[in-house]
Amino acid sequence: MTRRVTVVSLLTALIAAMLAPHASAAPQYRNYVSLGDSFVSGPFIPLQRLDPLSCFKSTQNYPSVLAKRLGIANFTDISCGGAQTKDMAGVQSGIPGQSVPQFSALKPDTDLVTVSIGGNDIGFSDIILTCAGKSVLDPHGAPCKANYGDSLAQRVGATAAKVAAVLAGIKQRSPKAKIVVVGYLRILPSSGGCWPIVPISKGDVPYLDNVQKQLNGMLGAQAKAAGATFVNPYDISSGRDTCAAPWDKWVEGIIPTSLAFPVHPNANGMAAVGKQVAAALAGTELTGV
């Protein structure tokens, strides 16, 4: 009789354990803050948030995707289109802009922070406009490279110390937080391009692609130096750039084929980045989406 009761008890406990929610299903993070520029905020991707409207934040941007995947209820997205490193501790005035520094969202109990910053420090928008304009008279050459030379690499180098200061500022305000530095999705293919659909001269495509690799490389180096995690969406976005087919691309071209700002991630790109960051936090490597 005792043996039978013991067996029944063991079976009951086993079934209960199988049916009970796994401990790992509970959110690991409770207070998440998202910092960064328009590659975070998601301008023109529906639905656009109103807090404030001038920052052009989407409910489908990668921080929103990540918060949903991780089940984080206390989520603050203070990213803003046009943001530079100086706008982390200072006010970003104008449009895009907001009335408080992005660091104002950081609290002592913040336990997860993602940040994507640096593209506007090197003049991302002006570079694209300048290179597109110069391509009109020389679509097969490299007029952009002739114009900028090594100066863009120098801009990336000069931005490194600013990114380091941002990461130090996060650690100072939220010392217990897991910090994830997120790089930029691939904008151009490694060669060739697709002029005039994306008006970048054939010779400038590898030049600008290399500048982006340098930017992401710098972000990765600064993350490592600060003891932060680095997630590089460039690595998973081959064939998803501005020259890809509308149903494949994660970054829109000069003339968008889905609801997103030109030369910025669309909803599919944001979903891919959110999934990649979630995989990194889980300690797994995302090789495809």
Short mmCIF file of C-alpha atoms in Angstrom, two decimals, residues 100-274:
data_model
loop_
_atom_site.label_atom_id
_atom_site.label_comp_id
_atom_site.label_asym_id
_atom_site.label_seq_id
_atom_site.Cartn_x
_atom_site.Cartn_y
_atom_site.Cartn_z
CA VAL A 100 13.86 66.55 -21.98
CA PRO A 101 17.23 64.76 -22.26
CA GLN A 102 16.99 61.07 -23.10
CA PHE A 103 18.92 60.27 -19.94
CA SER A 104 15.95 61.59 -17.94
CA ALA A 105 14.23 58.23 -18.48
CA LEU A 106 17.00 56.34 -16.69
CA LYS A 107 16.34 55.39 -13.06
CA PRO A 108 18.32 53.51 -10.39
CA ASP A 109 15.98 50.52 -10.81
CA THR A 110 16.26 50.43 -14.62
CA ASP A 111 17.53 46.95 -15.39
CA LEU A 112 17.64 46.95 -19.22
CA VAL A 113 18.81 49.68 -21.58
CA THR A 114 19.16 49.51 -25.35
CA VAL A 115 20.86 52.31 -27.26
CA SER A 116 21.57 53.02 -30.92
CA ILE A 117 23.41 56.28 -31.49
CA GLY A 118 26.23 57.77 -33.56
CA GLY A 119 24.84 57.89 -37.10
CA ASN A 120 23.77 61.51 -36.83
CA ASP A 121 27.07 62.46 -35.20
CA ILE A 122 28.85 61.55 -38.43
CA GLY A 123 26.21 63.40 -40.51
CA PHE A 124 24.29 60.43 -41.91
CA SER A 125 21.49 62.40 -43.60
CA ASP A 126 23.75 65.01 -45.17
CA ILE A 127 26.09 62.31 -46.49
CA ILE A 128 23.23 60.50 -48.23
CA LEU A 129 21.87 63.72 -49.76
CA THR A 130 25.32 64.86 -50.90
CA CYS A 131 26.22 61.50 -52.44
CA ALA A 132 22.84 61.18 -54.15
CA GLY A 133 23.22 64.63 -55.70
CA LYS A 134 26.73 63.96 -56.96
CA SER A 135 25.66 60.63 -58.50
CA VAL A 136 23.46 62.37 -61.08
CA LEU A 137 26.42 63.49 -63.20
CA ASP A 138 28.61 60.45 -62.53
CA PRO A 139 26.48 57.33 -61.91
CA HIS A 140 29.30 54.88 -62.69
CA GLY A 141 32.11 56.69 -60.87
CA ALA A 142 32.84 57.48 -57.22
CA PRO A 143 32.17 61.21 -56.81
CA CYS A 144 31.15 60.81 -53.18
CA LYS A 145 34.43 59.12 -52.30
CA ALA A 146 36.30 61.86 -54.15
CA ASN A 147 34.42 64.48 -52.14
CA TYR A 148 34.81 62.97 -48.68
CA GLY A 149 37.95 60.86 -48.93
CA ASP A 150 39.08 59.71 -45.48
CA SER A 151 37.04 62.34 -43.64
CA LEU A 152 34.10 60.01 -42.94
CA ALA A 153 36.39 57.47 -41.30
CA GLN A 154 37.78 60.33 -39.24
CA ARG A 155 34.24 61.31 -38.20
CA VAL A 156 33.60 57.76 -37.05
CA GLY A 157 36.81 57.84 -35.02
CA ALA A 158 35.89 61.17 -33.46
CA THR A 159 32.48 59.82 -32.43
CA ALA A 160 33.99 56.94 -30.44
CA ALA A 161 34.72 59.06 -27.36
CA LYS A 162 31.18 60.47 -27.48
CA VAL A 163 29.67 56.99 -27.52
CA ALA A 164 31.93 56.00 -24.64
CA ALA A 165 30.61 59.00 -22.68
CA VAL A 166 27.02 57.92 -23.41
CA LEU A 167 27.67 54.43 -22.06
CA ALA A 168 29.38 55.87 -18.97
CA GLY A 169 26.36 58.13 -18.44
CA ILE A 170 24.00 55.17 -18.60
CA LYS A 171 26.04 53.20 -16.08
CA GLN A 172 26.18 56.17 -13.73
CA ARG A 173 22.40 56.65 -13.74
CA SER A 174 21.37 52.99 -13.89
CA PRO A 175 24.26 51.00 -12.37
CA LYS A 176 22.33 47.71 -12.26
CA ALA A 177 21.17 47.83 -15.89
CA LYS A 178 22.06 45.39 -18.62
CA ILE A 179 23.24 47.66 -21.46
CA VAL A 180 22.83 46.59 -25.08
CA VAL A 181 24.38 48.69 -27.83
CA VAL A 182 22.55 48.03 -31.10
CA GLY A 183 24.23 48.78 -34.43
CA TYR A 184 22.67 49.83 -37.72
CA LEU A 185 20.92 47.69 -40.31
CA ARG A 186 22.70 47.41 -43.62
CA ILE A 187 21.82 50.31 -45.94
CA LEU A 188 23.66 49.38 -49.16
CA PRO A 189 24.92 46.18 -50.76
CA SER A 190 28.66 45.54 -50.80
CA SER A 191 28.98 46.49 -54.47
CA GLY A 192 27.03 47.45 -57.58
CA GLY A 193 24.06 49.25 -56.10
CA CYS A 194 20.87 50.01 -57.99
CA TRP A 195 21.21 53.49 -59.46
CA PRO A 196 18.93 55.37 -60.19
CA ILE A 197 16.41 53.60 -57.90
CA VAL A 198 18.82 54.36 -55.07
CA PRO A 199 20.90 57.21 -56.50
CA ILE A 200 24.33 56.27 -55.21
CA SER A 201 27.06 55.96 -57.85
CA LYS A 202 28.38 52.46 -58.51
CA GLY A 203 31.86 53.29 -57.23
CA ASP A 204 30.47 54.90 -54.07
CA VAL A 205 28.42 51.88 -52.99
CA PRO A 206 31.36 49.90 -51.54
CA TYR A 207 32.84 53.12 -50.13
CA LEU A 208 29.71 54.00 -48.16
CA ASP A 209 29.11 50.38 -47.18
CA ASN A 210 32.60 50.34 -45.69
CA VAL A 211 31.89 53.53 -43.76
CA GLN A 212 28.85 51.85 -42.24
CA LYS A 213 30.94 48.81 -41.31
CA GLN A 214 33.42 51.16 -39.63
CA LEU A 215 30.59 52.83 -37.71
CA ASN A 216 29.20 49.51 -36.49
CA GLY A 217 32.70 48.31 -35.69
CA MET A 218 33.32 51.40 -33.58
CA LEU A 219 30.05 50.85 -31.70
CA GLY A 220 31.03 47.25 -31.04
CA ALA A 221 34.44 48.27 -29.73
CA GLN A 222 32.94 50.86 -27.39
CA ALA A 223 30.36 48.39 -26.13
CA LYS A 224 33.10 45.86 -25.35
CA ALA A 225 35.21 48.48 -23.58
CA ALA A 226 32.23 49.45 -21.41
CA GLY A 227 31.29 45.87 -20.58
CA ALA A 228 28.06 46.16 -22.58
CA THR A 229 26.53 43.70 -25.04
CA PHE A 230 26.77 44.55 -28.73
CA VAL A 231 24.16 43.46 -31.27
CA ASN A 232 24.99 44.11 -34.92
CA PRO A 233 21.98 43.96 -37.28
CA TYR A 234 24.35 44.45 -40.23
CA ASP A 235 25.34 40.81 -39.82
CA ILE A 236 21.83 39.48 -40.48
CA SER A 237 20.73 41.95 -43.16
CA SER A 238 22.60 40.78 -46.26
CA GLY A 239 20.21 41.05 -49.19
CA ARG A 240 17.84 43.18 -47.11
CA ASP A 241 19.26 46.60 -48.01
CA THR A 242 17.74 49.51 -49.94
CA CYS A 243 18.36 47.76 -53.27
CA ALA A 244 16.46 44.61 -52.34
CA ALA A 245 13.01 43.76 -53.66
CA PRO A 246 10.15 45.50 -51.79
CA TRP A 247 9.15 42.25 -50.07
CA ASP A 248 12.74 41.51 -49.00
CA LYS A 249 14.12 44.86 -47.89
CA TRP A 250 14.43 45.91 -44.28
CA VAL A 251 15.65 49.44 -45.05
CA GLU A 252 13.68 51.62 -47.45
CA GLY A 253 15.25 53.49 -50.35
CA ILE A 254 14.97 57.12 -51.38
CA ILE A 255 11.42 56.38 -52.52
CA PRO A 256 9.92 54.03 -49.90
CA THR A 257 7.89 51.03 -51.02
CA SER A 258 6.30 50.61 -47.57
CA LEU A 259 5.33 52.97 -44.77
CA ALA A 260 8.67 54.17 -43.42
CA PHE A 261 10.95 57.19 -43.75
CA PRO A 262 13.40 57.14 -46.70
CA VAL A 263 16.68 55.29 -46.02
CA HIS A 264 15.36 54.02 -42.68
CA PRO A 265 14.15 50.67 -41.36
CA ASN A 266 10.64 49.51 -42.16
CA ALA A 267 8.43 47.40 -39.89
CA ASN A 268 10.03 44.15 -41.08
CA GLY A 269 13.49 45.51 -40.34
CA MET A 270 12.42 46.60 -36.87
CA ALA A 271 10.91 43.18 -36.18
CA ALA A 272 14.18 41.50 -37.23
CA VAL A 273 16.26 43.73 -34.94
CA GLY A 274 13.91 43.17 -32.02
#
